[in-house]
Short mmCIF file of C-alpha atoms in Angstrom, two decimals:
data_model
loop_
_atom_site.label_atom_id
_atom_site.label_comp_id
_atom_site.label_asym_id
_atom_site.label_seq_id
_atom_site.Cartn_x
_atom_site.Cartn_y
_atom_site.Cartn_z
CA MET A 1 -2.03 12.39 -14.74
CA ILE A 2 1.24 10.27 -14.32
CA LYS A 3 2.66 8.71 -16.97
CA ARG A 4 6.27 6.45 -18.07
CA ILE A 5 8.00 8.26 -21.25
CA PRO A 6 10.83 5.88 -22.73
CA LEU A 7 13.41 8.67 -23.33
CA GLN A 8 16.24 7.90 -26.59
CA LEU A 9 19.51 7.14 -25.67
CA GLY A 10 22.62 8.56 -27.05
CA GLU A 11 26.10 7.43 -26.56
CA TYR A 12 26.81 8.33 -22.70
CA GLY A 13 23.22 10.14 -21.98
CA VAL A 14 19.40 11.49 -23.19
CA PHE A 15 19.96 13.26 -26.27
CA ALA A 16 16.31 13.41 -27.10
CA PRO A 17 13.85 13.90 -26.52
CA SER A 18 15.75 17.08 -25.41
CA ASP A 19 13.06 18.72 -23.42
CA LEU A 20 13.64 16.63 -20.43
CA THR A 21 17.28 16.62 -20.44
CA GLY A 22 17.06 19.72 -17.55
CA ASP A 23 14.24 18.00 -15.70
CA LEU A 24 15.97 14.87 -15.67
CA ASP A 25 19.31 16.41 -14.54
CA ALA A 26 17.19 18.52 -11.96
CA LEU A 27 15.38 14.99 -10.50
CA PHE A 28 18.94 12.86 -10.32
CA ASN A 29 20.44 15.69 -8.41
CA ALA A 30 17.62 16.50 -5.98
CA LEU A 31 17.53 12.17 -5.69
CA PHE A 32 20.71 11.84 -5.01
CA GLU A 33 21.01 14.89 -3.08
CA GLU A 34 18.51 13.37 -0.46
CA SER A 35 20.65 10.26 0.12
CA PRO A 36 23.79 10.11 -1.12
CA GLU A 37 24.10 6.70 0.36
CA PHE A 38 21.25 5.19 -2.33
CA TRP A 39 23.73 6.03 -5.38
CA LYS A 40 26.87 4.10 -4.79
CA TYR A 41 28.15 5.29 -8.56
CA GLY A 42 26.44 8.69 -8.77
CA LEU A 43 23.35 9.03 -10.72
CA ASN A 44 23.30 10.73 -13.89
CA ARG A 45 22.33 10.82 -16.48
CA THR A 46 26.40 9.96 -18.37
CA LEU A 47 25.23 6.37 -16.71
CA TYR A 48 22.97 4.76 -19.42
CA THR A 49 25.07 4.08 -22.53
CA GLY A 50 22.24 3.08 -25.23
CA ILE A 51 24.41 -0.25 -25.93
CA GLY A 52 21.67 -2.03 -24.44
CA ASP A 53 20.26 0.47 -21.46
CA LYS A 54 16.82 2.04 -21.45
CA LEU A 55 16.19 4.92 -19.27
CA PHE A 56 11.96 5.85 -18.50
CA ALA A 57 10.83 9.22 -17.27
CA ILE A 58 8.10 9.72 -15.30
CA LYS A 59 6.11 12.35 -15.62
CA ASP A 60 3.70 14.09 -13.81
CA ASP A 61 1.52 16.88 -16.28
CA ASN A 62 4.83 19.18 -16.86
CA SER A 63 7.25 17.87 -14.10
CA VAL A 64 9.75 14.92 -14.25
CA VAL A 65 9.13 13.08 -10.69
CA GLY A 66 10.72 9.94 -11.55
CA PHE A 67 12.73 7.61 -13.30
CA ILE A 68 13.21 3.73 -14.05
CA GLY A 69 17.01 2.74 -15.48
CA LEU A 70 17.90 -0.97 -17.14
CA GLN A 71 21.25 -1.14 -17.99
CA ALA A 72 22.50 -4.10 -19.50
CA TYR A 73 25.07 -6.33 -18.20
CA ARG A 74 27.20 -9.96 -19.71
CA LYS A 75 27.99 -12.19 -15.95
CA GLY A 76 29.97 -14.47 -15.58
CA ASP A 77 32.21 -17.23 -17.95
CA ASP A 78 29.40 -16.63 -20.41
CA GLY A 79 27.94 -13.66 -20.78
CA GLU A 80 25.09 -14.10 -19.85
CA LEU A 81 23.00 -10.61 -20.03
CA HIS A 82 21.44 -9.40 -17.44
CA THR A 83 19.51 -6.09 -16.44
CA VAL A 84 20.12 -4.25 -13.39
CA ILE A 85 17.21 -2.31 -12.33
CA SER A 86 17.00 1.42 -11.07
CA VAL A 87 14.55 3.13 -10.15
CA GLY A 88 14.13 7.05 -8.07
CA LEU A 89 10.96 9.25 -7.05
CA LEU A 90 10.44 12.84 -5.70
CA HIS A 91 9.13 11.95 -1.75
CA GLU A 92 5.61 13.93 -2.39
CA TYR A 93 5.25 11.02 -5.04
CA ARG A 94 5.91 8.40 -2.80
CA GLY A 95 3.84 5.65 -0.84
CA LYS A 96 1.27 5.99 -3.55
CA GLY A 97 1.73 2.92 -5.64
CA ILE A 98 2.78 4.92 -8.52
CA MET A 99 6.17 3.45 -8.80
CA TYR A 100 5.05 0.36 -8.25
CA ASP A 101 2.72 0.34 -11.53
CA MET A 102 4.98 2.08 -13.50
CA LEU A 103 8.09 -0.15 -12.89
CA SER A 104 5.63 -3.62 -13.05
CA ASP A 105 4.94 -1.91 -16.51
CA THR A 106 8.10 -1.73 -17.56
CA LEU A 107 8.97 -5.77 -16.63
CA GLU A 108 6.08 -6.99 -17.67
CA GLY A 109 7.08 -5.20 -21.17
CA GLU A 110 10.65 -6.25 -21.35
CA GLY A 111 10.11 -10.17 -21.46
CA ALA A 112 9.76 -12.51 -18.87
CA ASP A 113 12.75 -13.98 -19.68
CA THR A 114 14.56 -11.45 -19.18
CA GLU A 115 16.81 -11.50 -15.37
CA TYR A 116 16.87 -8.64 -12.94
CA LEU A 117 18.95 -7.17 -10.51
CA TRP A 118 17.98 -4.79 -8.18
CA PRO A 119 20.97 -2.83 -6.18
CA VAL A 120 19.33 -1.28 -2.89
CA ASN A 121 21.13 -0.14 -0.17
CA GLU A 122 20.35 -1.71 3.15
CA HIS A 123 18.60 0.99 4.79
CA ASN A 124 16.44 2.81 1.77
CA ALA A 125 13.19 0.87 3.18
CA GLY A 126 11.33 2.81 -0.06
CA SER A 127 13.05 -0.06 -2.36
CA LEU A 128 13.33 -3.12 -0.04
CA ALA A 129 9.09 -2.69 0.37
CA LEU A 130 8.84 -2.21 -3.65
CA PHE A 131 10.78 -5.14 -4.09
CA ASN A 132 8.80 -6.93 -1.91
CA LYS A 133 5.92 -6.60 -3.54
CA MET A 134 7.16 -6.87 -7.20
CA VAL A 135 7.91 -10.74 -5.76
CA ASN A 136 5.12 -10.92 -3.86
CA SER A 137 3.02 -10.62 -7.43
CA GLY A 138 3.92 -13.52 -8.56
CA LYS A 139 4.68 -11.35 -11.77
CA PHE A 140 8.58 -11.00 -12.00
CA PRO A 141 9.77 -14.72 -11.13
CA ASN A 142 12.90 -13.43 -12.66
CA LEU A 143 13.68 -10.21 -10.05
CA LYS A 144 16.77 -10.18 -7.76
CA VAL A 145 18.02 -7.97 -4.85
CA GLN A 146 21.43 -7.39 -3.86
CA ILE A 147 21.89 -5.67 -0.86
CA GLN A 148 24.30 -3.10 -0.62
CA TYR A 149 26.01 -3.43 3.21
CA ASP A 150 27.33 0.36 4.00
CA GLU A 151 31.15 0.99 3.78
CA GLU A 152 31.91 0.11 7.91
#
């Protein structure tokens, strides 16, 4: 059974539940090695500071197979709070609606007023398709994509 587990964040990385830390590091390494161009700033748990950030492990039985990351940031002169979305799922779990269900549950739990920004590499067809499915559901009017183009 696949489930989403909220992780408790400490300063610069996950510190509890500690039994998932090694699995999460292995997942991040596997996702980064598969497509480093999709992770412009790298992919590791130190990117999640715990100061307004949230991180969820997606677990299938005893294995961590994916993650959802929400990073808070202030934008513009007014300091308006926005949330950046990052997601990753092992290849063998993709295309089965798992991330759509998990991300939908996560965003619904965050509240309707949150504005989300999802940076996606121009060649990441899976994330672009997932973004379109989320938007077309009509449930997430505050979800925006930021296409990241390869530097030439």
